[in-house]
Coordinates of C-alpha atoms and ligand atoms in Angstrom, one line a residue:
X1 CA -23.6 -19.4 -51.8
X2 CA -26.6 -18.7 -51.1
X3 CA -29.4 -19.7 -53.1
X4 CA -32.6 -18.4 -53.0
X5 CA -34.9 -20.7 -54.0
X6 CA -38.0 -18.4 -53.5
X7 CA -39.6 -18.3 -56.7
X8 CA -39.4 -14.5 -58.4
X9 CA -43.6 -14.4 -59.0
X10 CA -44.1 -15.5 -55.6
X11 CA -44.1 -11.9 -52.8
X12 CA -41.9 -11.5 -49.9
X13 CA -44.5 -10.9 -46.7
X14 CA -42.4 -9.6 -43.5
X15 CA -42.6 -11.5 -40.1
X16 CA -44.6 -9.3 -37.7
X17 CA -45.8 -9.0 -34.2
X18 CA -49.3 -7.8 -34.9
X19 CA -51.1 -7.9 -38.5
X20 CA -54.1 -5.8 -38.6
X21 CA -56.3 -5.7 -41.3
X22 CA -58.4 -2.1 -42.1
X23 CA -58.3 1.0 -44.6
X24 CA -55.4 4.2 -43.5
X25 CA -57.2 7.1 -45.5
X26 CA -56.1 10.7 -45.6
X27 CA -57.7 12.7 -42.7
X28 CA -58.5 16.1 -42.6
X29 CA -59.6 17.8 -39.1
X30 CA -60.7 21.2 -38.4
X31 CA -58.9 23.0 -35.5
X32 CA -62.4 23.7 -34.2
X33 CA -65.6 24.4 -36.2
X34 CA -66.0 24.3 -39.8
X35 CA -65.3 28.3 -40.3
X36 CA -61.9 27.5 -39.6
X37 CA -61.8 25.0 -42.7
X38 CA -58.3 26.8 -44.0
X39 CA -56.6 25.6 -40.9
X40 CA -57.5 21.9 -41.7
X41 CA -54.4 19.4 -41.2
X42 CA -53.9 16.5 -43.2
X43 CA -52.3 13.0 -42.2
X44 CA -52.6 9.5 -42.6
X45 CA -55.4 7.6 -40.1
X46 CA -57.7 5.0 -40.0
X47 CA -58.8 3.1 -36.7
X48 CA -56.4 0.0 -37.3
X49 CA -53.7 2.4 -38.7
X50 CA -53.8 4.5 -35.6
X51 CA -53.6 1.1 -33.2
X52 CA -51.0 0.4 -35.3
X53 CA -49.1 3.1 -34.8
X54 CA -49.6 3.2 -31.0
X55 CA -47.9 -0.3 -31.0
X56 CA -45.1 0.4 -33.1
X57 CA -44.5 3.3 -31.1
X58 CA -43.5 0.7 -28.1
X59 CA -41.7 -1.5 -30.1
X60 CA -43.8 -3.9 -31.5
X61 CA -43.3 -5.0 -35.0
X62 CA -46.8 -4.3 -36.8
X63 CA -47.7 -5.0 -40.5
X64 CA -50.9 -3.8 -42.7
X65 CA -53.0 -5.7 -44.6
X66 CA -55.2 -3.2 -46.7
X67 CA -55.4 -1.9 -50.4
X68 CA -54.4 1.7 -51.8
X69 CA -55.1 3.0 -55.2
X70 CA -51.8 3.7 -56.6
X71 CA -51.7 7.6 -56.8
X72 CA -49.7 10.5 -55.1
X73 CA -52.3 10.1 -51.9
X74 CA -51.3 5.9 -51.8
X75 CA -48.0 7.0 -51.9
X76 CA -48.4 9.8 -49.3
X77 CA -49.9 7.0 -47.0
X78 CA -47.4 4.4 -47.7
X79 CA -44.5 7.0 -46.5
X80 CA -46.3 7.6 -43.6
X81 CA -46.6 3.9 -42.8
X82 CA -43.0 3.5 -43.3
X83 CA -42.0 6.6 -41.2
X84 CA -44.3 4.5 -38.1
X85 CA -42.4 1.6 -39.2
X86 CA -45.3 -0.2 -40.0
X87 CA -44.5 -3.0 -43.2
X88 CA -46.7 -2.5 -46.1
X89 CA -45.5 -5.7 -47.6
X90 CA -49.3 -7.0 -47.8
X91 CA -50.7 -3.8 -49.1
X92 CA -52.2 -4.4 -52.4
X93 CA -51.8 -1.2 -54.6
X94 CA -54.2 -1.2 -57.7
X95 CA -54.8 1.1 -60.7
X96 CA -58.5 1.7 -59.8
X97 CA -60.0 3.2 -57.3
X98 CA -59.9 5.8 -54.9
X99 CA -58.1 6.3 -51.2
X100 CA -60.3 6.9 -48.8
X101 CA -60.6 10.4 -46.9
X102 CA -62.6 11.7 -43.8
X103 CA -63.1 14.7 -42.2
X104 CA -63.6 15.2 -38.3
X105 CA -65.5 18.4 -37.6
X106 CA -64.8 19.1 -33.2
X107 CA -67.6 21.4 -31.9
X108 CA -67.0 23.7 -29.5
X109 CA -66.5 21.7 -26.3
X110 CA -63.3 19.5 -26.5
X111 CA -64.1 15.3 -27.0
X112 CA -67.4 16.6 -29.2
X113 CA -67.0 15.6 -32.6
X114 CA -68.7 14.1 -36.2
X115 CA -67.2 12.1 -38.6
X116 CA -67.6 12.5 -42.2
X117 CA -66.9 9.7 -44.8
X118 CA -65.7 9.8 -48.4
X119 CA -64.8 6.2 -48.5
X120 CA -67.6 4.3 -50.4
X121 CA -66.0 2.0 -52.6
X122 CA -62.4 3.1 -51.6
X123 CA -59.6 0.5 -52.9
X124 CA -59.3 -1.0 -49.5
X125 CA -63.2 -1.5 -49.5
X126 CA -62.3 -3.7 -52.2
X127 CA -59.7 -6.1 -50.9
X128 CA -60.7 -9.8 -51.2
X129 CA -60.2 -12.9 -48.4
X130 CA -57.1 -13.9 -51.0
X131 CA -55.2 -11.1 -49.7
X132 CA -54.5 -12.6 -46.5
X133 CA -51.5 -14.2 -46.8
X134 CA -51.5 -17.7 -44.6
X135 CA -47.5 -17.6 -44.2
X136 CA -47.8 -14.4 -42.4
X137 CA -50.9 -14.7 -40.4
X138 CA -49.3 -17.8 -39.3
X139 CA -46.2 -15.8 -38.4
X140 CA -47.7 -13.2 -36.4
X141 CA -48.5 -12.7 -32.7
X142 CA -51.7 -11.3 -32.5
X143 CA -54.2 -10.1 -35.7
X144 CA -56.2 -7.5 -35.5
X145 CA -59.5 -6.2 -36.9
X146 CA -62.3 -3.9 -36.1
X147 CA -65.9 -3.1 -36.8
X148 CA -65.2 -0.6 -39.3
X149 CA -62.6 -3.0 -40.9
X150 CA -65.8 -5.3 -41.7
X151 CA -68.5 -2.4 -42.5
X152 CA -66.1 -1.4 -45.8
X153 CA -67.9 -4.1 -47.9
X154 CA -68.9 -7.8 -48.0
X155 CA -65.4 -8.8 -49.1
X156 CA -63.7 -6.6 -46.3
X157 CA -65.8 -8.4 -44.1
X158 CA -65.2 -11.9 -45.7
X159 CA -61.4 -10.9 -45.2
X160 CA -61.6 -10.3 -41.5
X161 CA -63.3 -13.5 -41.2
X162 CA -60.3 -15.1 -43.4
X163 CA -58.4 -13.7 -41.1
X164 CA -59.6 -14.9 -37.9
X165 CA -59.9 -18.3 -39.6
X166 CA -56.5 -18.6 -40.5
X167 CA -55.4 -17.3 -37.1
X168 CA -57.2 -19.8 -35.5
X169 CA -55.9 -22.6 -37.4
X170 CA -52.4 -21.5 -36.1
X171 CA -52.8 -20.8 -32.8
X172 CA -52.4 -16.7 -33.1
X173 CA -54.1 -14.1 -31.3
X174 CA -57.6 -12.6 -32.4
X175 CA -57.8 -8.8 -31.2
X176 CA -61.0 -7.0 -32.4
X177 CA -62.5 -3.6 -31.4
X178 CA -66.1 -3.3 -32.2
X179 CA -65.5 0.7 -33.2
X180 CA -69.3 1.0 -34.2
X181 CA -70.0 3.9 -36.4
X182 CA -73.7 4.0 -37.5
X183 CA -72.8 6.1 -40.8
X184 CA -71.1 3.2 -42.2
X185 CA -73.8 0.5 -41.8
X186 CA -77.3 0.8 -43.1
X187 CA -79.2 -0.4 -39.9
X188 CA -77.5 -1.2 -36.1
X189 CA -78.5 -5.0 -36.7
X190 CA -75.6 -5.6 -39.5
X191 CA -73.0 -4.2 -37.1
X192 CA -74.7 -6.3 -34.5
X193 CA -74.9 -9.4 -36.7
X194 CA -70.9 -8.5 -37.9
X195 CA -69.8 -8.6 -34.2
X196 CA -71.9 -11.8 -33.5
X197 CA -70.2 -13.4 -36.1
X198 CA -66.6 -12.8 -35.0
X199 CA -67.3 -13.2 -31.7
X200 CA -66.4 -17.1 -31.9
X201 CA -62.9 -16.3 -33.4
X202 CA -61.8 -13.4 -30.5
X203 CA -60.0 -13.8 -27.5
X204 CA -59.1 -10.3 -26.7
X205 CA -62.1 -7.7 -27.2
X206 CA -61.3 -4.1 -27.5
X207 CA -65.0 -2.6 -26.8
X208 CA -66.4 1.1 -26.0
X209 CA -68.5 1.1 -23.7
X210 CA -70.2 3.9 -25.4
X211 CA -69.7 1.8 -28.7
X212 CA -71.7 -1.2 -26.7
X213 CA -74.7 1.0 -25.5
X214 CA -75.5 2.1 -28.8
X215 CA -75.0 -1.4 -30.5
X216 CA -76.9 -3.5 -27.8
X217 CA -79.3 -0.9 -26.4
X218 CA -77.7 -2.3 -22.7
X219 CA -76.3 0.4 -20.4
X220 CA -74.6 -1.9 -17.5
X221 CA -70.9 -2.8 -18.3
X222 CA -71.9 -5.7 -15.7
X223 CA -74.6 -7.0 -18.1
X224 CA -72.6 -6.4 -21.4
X225 CA -69.8 -8.3 -19.5
X226 CA -71.7 -11.2 -18.4
X227 CA -73.2 -11.5 -22.4
X228 CA -69.7 -11.7 -23.5
X229 CA -68.6 -14.4 -20.5
X230 CA -71.6 -16.4 -21.7
X231 CA -70.2 -16.2 -25.3
X232 CA -66.5 -17.3 -23.8
X233 CA -64.7 -14.3 -24.9
X234 CA -61.5 -14.9 -22.9
X235 CA -60.7 -11.4 -22.6
X236 CA -62.7 -8.0 -22.7
X237 CA -61.2 -5.1 -21.9
X238 CA -64.1 -2.4 -21.7
X239 CA -63.3 1.1 -22.2
X240 CA -65.2 3.8 -20.7
X241 CA -63.5 7.3 -21.4
X242 CA -62.6 9.2 -18.1
X243 CA -63.8 6.8 -16.1
X244 CA -61.2 4.0 -17.2
X245 CA -61.2 0.2 -18.3
X246 CA -62.5 -2.3 -16.9
X247 CA -60.8 -5.9 -17.5
X248 CA -63.0 -9.1 -17.6
X249 CA -61.0 -12.5 -17.7
X250 CA -63.6 -15.3 -17.0
X251 CA -65.5 -14.3 -13.7
X252 CA -62.5 -12.5 -12.5
X253 CA -63.2 -8.3 -13.0
X254 CA -60.9 -5.5 -12.6
X255 CA -60.8 -1.6 -12.7
X256 CA -58.3 0.2 -14.2
X257 CA -58.5 4.1 -13.7
X258 CA -57.9 6.1 -16.4
X259 CA -54.6 8.7 -16.3
X260 CA -56.1 12.2 -16.1
X261 CA -55.5 14.8 -18.6
X262 CA -56.3 17.8 -20.4
X263 CA -58.4 17.2 -23.5
X264 CA -57.7 18.8 -26.5
X265 CA -59.0 15.8 -28.8
X266 CA -60.7 12.4 -27.8
X267 CA -60.1 11.1 -31.6
X268 CA -58.0 8.0 -31.4
X269 CA -58.3 7.4 -27.8
X270 CA -59.5 3.8 -27.8
X271 CA -57.2 2.6 -31.1
X272 CA -54.0 4.4 -28.8
X273 CA -55.3 2.2 -25.9
X274 CA -55.5 -1.0 -28.1
X275 CA -52.2 -0.8 -29.4
X276 CA -50.4 0.0 -25.9
X277 CA -52.4 -2.9 -24.1
X278 CA -51.4 -5.4 -27.0
X279 CA -47.8 -4.3 -27.5
X280 CA -47.6 -4.1 -23.5
X281 CA -49.0 -8.0 -23.6
X282 CA -46.8 -9.3 -25.8
X283 CA -43.4 -7.9 -23.5
X284 CA -45.0 -11.5 -21.4
X285 CA -43.5 -9.3 -18.8
X286 CA -46.3 -7.4 -17.1
X287 CA -49.8 -8.7 -15.5
X288 CA -53.0 -7.7 -17.2
X289 CA -53.7 -4.8 -15.4
X290 CA -50.7 -3.3 -16.1
X291 CA -50.9 -3.7 -19.5
X292 CA -54.2 -1.8 -19.5
X293 CA -52.4 0.8 -17.4
X294 CA -49.9 1.1 -19.8
X295 CA -52.7 1.8 -22.6
X296 CA -54.6 4.2 -20.4
X297 CA -51.1 6.4 -20.0
X298 CA -51.3 5.8 -23.9
X299 CA -54.6 6.4 -24.3
X300 CA -54.1 10.1 -22.2
X301 CA -51.1 11.1 -24.2
X302 CA -53.2 10.9 -27.3
X303 CA -56.1 12.8 -25.4
X304 CA -54.2 15.3 -24.4
X305 CA -52.6 16.1 -28.2
X306 CA -54.3 17.1 -31.3
X307 CA -54.9 14.3 -34.2
X308 CA -55.3 10.2 -33.8
X309 CA -51.7 9.5 -33.6
X310 CA -50.0 12.6 -32.4
X311 CA -48.4 12.4 -28.5
X312 CA -48.3 9.2 -28.8
X313 CA -45.8 7.8 -26.5
X314 CA -42.4 5.6 -26.8
X315 CA -42.2 2.7 -24.5
X316 CA -39.4 4.9 -22.7
X317 CA -42.0 8.1 -22.0
X318 CA -44.3 4.7 -20.6
X319 CA -41.7 4.0 -18.0
X320 CA -43.5 6.2 -15.4
X321 CA -47.4 4.3 -15.9
X322 CA -44.9 1.1 -15.2
X323 CA -43.2 2.7 -12.5
X324 CA -46.9 3.4 -10.5
X325 CA -48.2 -0.2 -11.1
X326 CA -47.3 -2.6 -8.0
X327 CA -45.8 -6.0 -9.4
Ligands
ADP401 N1 -61.0 12.7 -20.8 C1 -60.1 11.1 -20.8 N2 -58.8 11.8 -19.9 C2 -58.0 10.7 -19.6 N3 -57.9 9.1 -20.4 C3 -58.9 9.3 -21.4 C4 -60.2 10.5 -21.6 N4 -61.1 9.7 -22.5 C5 -60.7 8.6 -23.1 N5 -59.4 8.2 -22.5 C6 -58.8 6.9 -22.2 O1 -58.8 6.4 -23.3 C7 -59.2 5.0 -23.3 C8 -60.6 4.7 -24.5 O2 -61.5 5.7 -24.8 P1 -62.8 6.0 -24.5 O3 -63.6 6.5 -24.9 O4 -63.3 4.8 -23.6 O5 -62.9 4.7 -26.6 P2 -63.2 5.4 -27.8 O6 -61.9 6.5 -28.1 O7 -63.0 4.2 -28.6 O8 -64.4 5.9 -28.1 C9 -59.9 5.0 -22.4 O9 -60.1 3.9 -21.7 C10 -59.4 6.0 -21.5 O10 -58.2 5.3 -21.1
MG402 MG1 -62.9 3.1 -30.5

């Protein structure tokens, strides 16, 4: 006879490989300039969600820690997560608040875009540290959050810190992308101080060079990497658009080329890289350089398709990228 000892009131959280904390929104995307408003597409998106989708496409079990307002939009987002195999057992549905929304406005030149956010005081921004469940963190292999997760509100920032503290306590890897969005911060220094606050927890730092140049005012990748080495960050994957990725582990530095493609839409490229890089690291089969090559292949597929989560390859489709790598 099976006896379930879990009290009926205690929620059951699913064990996952990658546990991400952030906000999933509805994204409206104009095909070109704003005059094509009637042609806008609508989908679930958000940097942490995009990363989870990329990792999940490659077979990693992913889970989301967040809040959604309990309305038809929240329901659509939950369904999108279910379709992508992203666990939402730690997503709290709340009666008050709204779900976030953003617009991506593309310019004539592919790759040029602006974001307009409607997410202030959203349900997700009201997440609190108590919503980060220790048993779920303990069961994960990697926890993931970004500068955007921290920008949402002071309680969201505290929740990210709680996630990272618990991860450290249980020897779970901490991955972080600074993903600097000036529109989400009152001042650049706030974003910089948030990054410096989490840096001591971070095992895998996944910044884009463009973000770091804006945040630090330093242009030289070598100087930025030297700073992170001085701060004892064990591994940095520095993404630099079509120039590819620089990996830095201690004093060891190596460059990985981007995979050339026709640029359709660069939104989400960094997220796709992060998801595929983390998912391939979790396979314990590939060198870090190979993992970055797999990440670059996934990011290239993302750049070649519209939207941040479309065109993402499955593990089988990435076999070419792995095949090119000399073991
Ligand atoms: N034009 C491009 N062609 C091929 N790959 C690209 C291109 N732009 C970006 N990528 C890939 O996506 C990764 C992340 O892009 P990047 O622009 O550096 O980050 P983010 O999207 O966070 O701003 C790059 O390291 C590269 O592998
Ligand atoms: Mg980015």
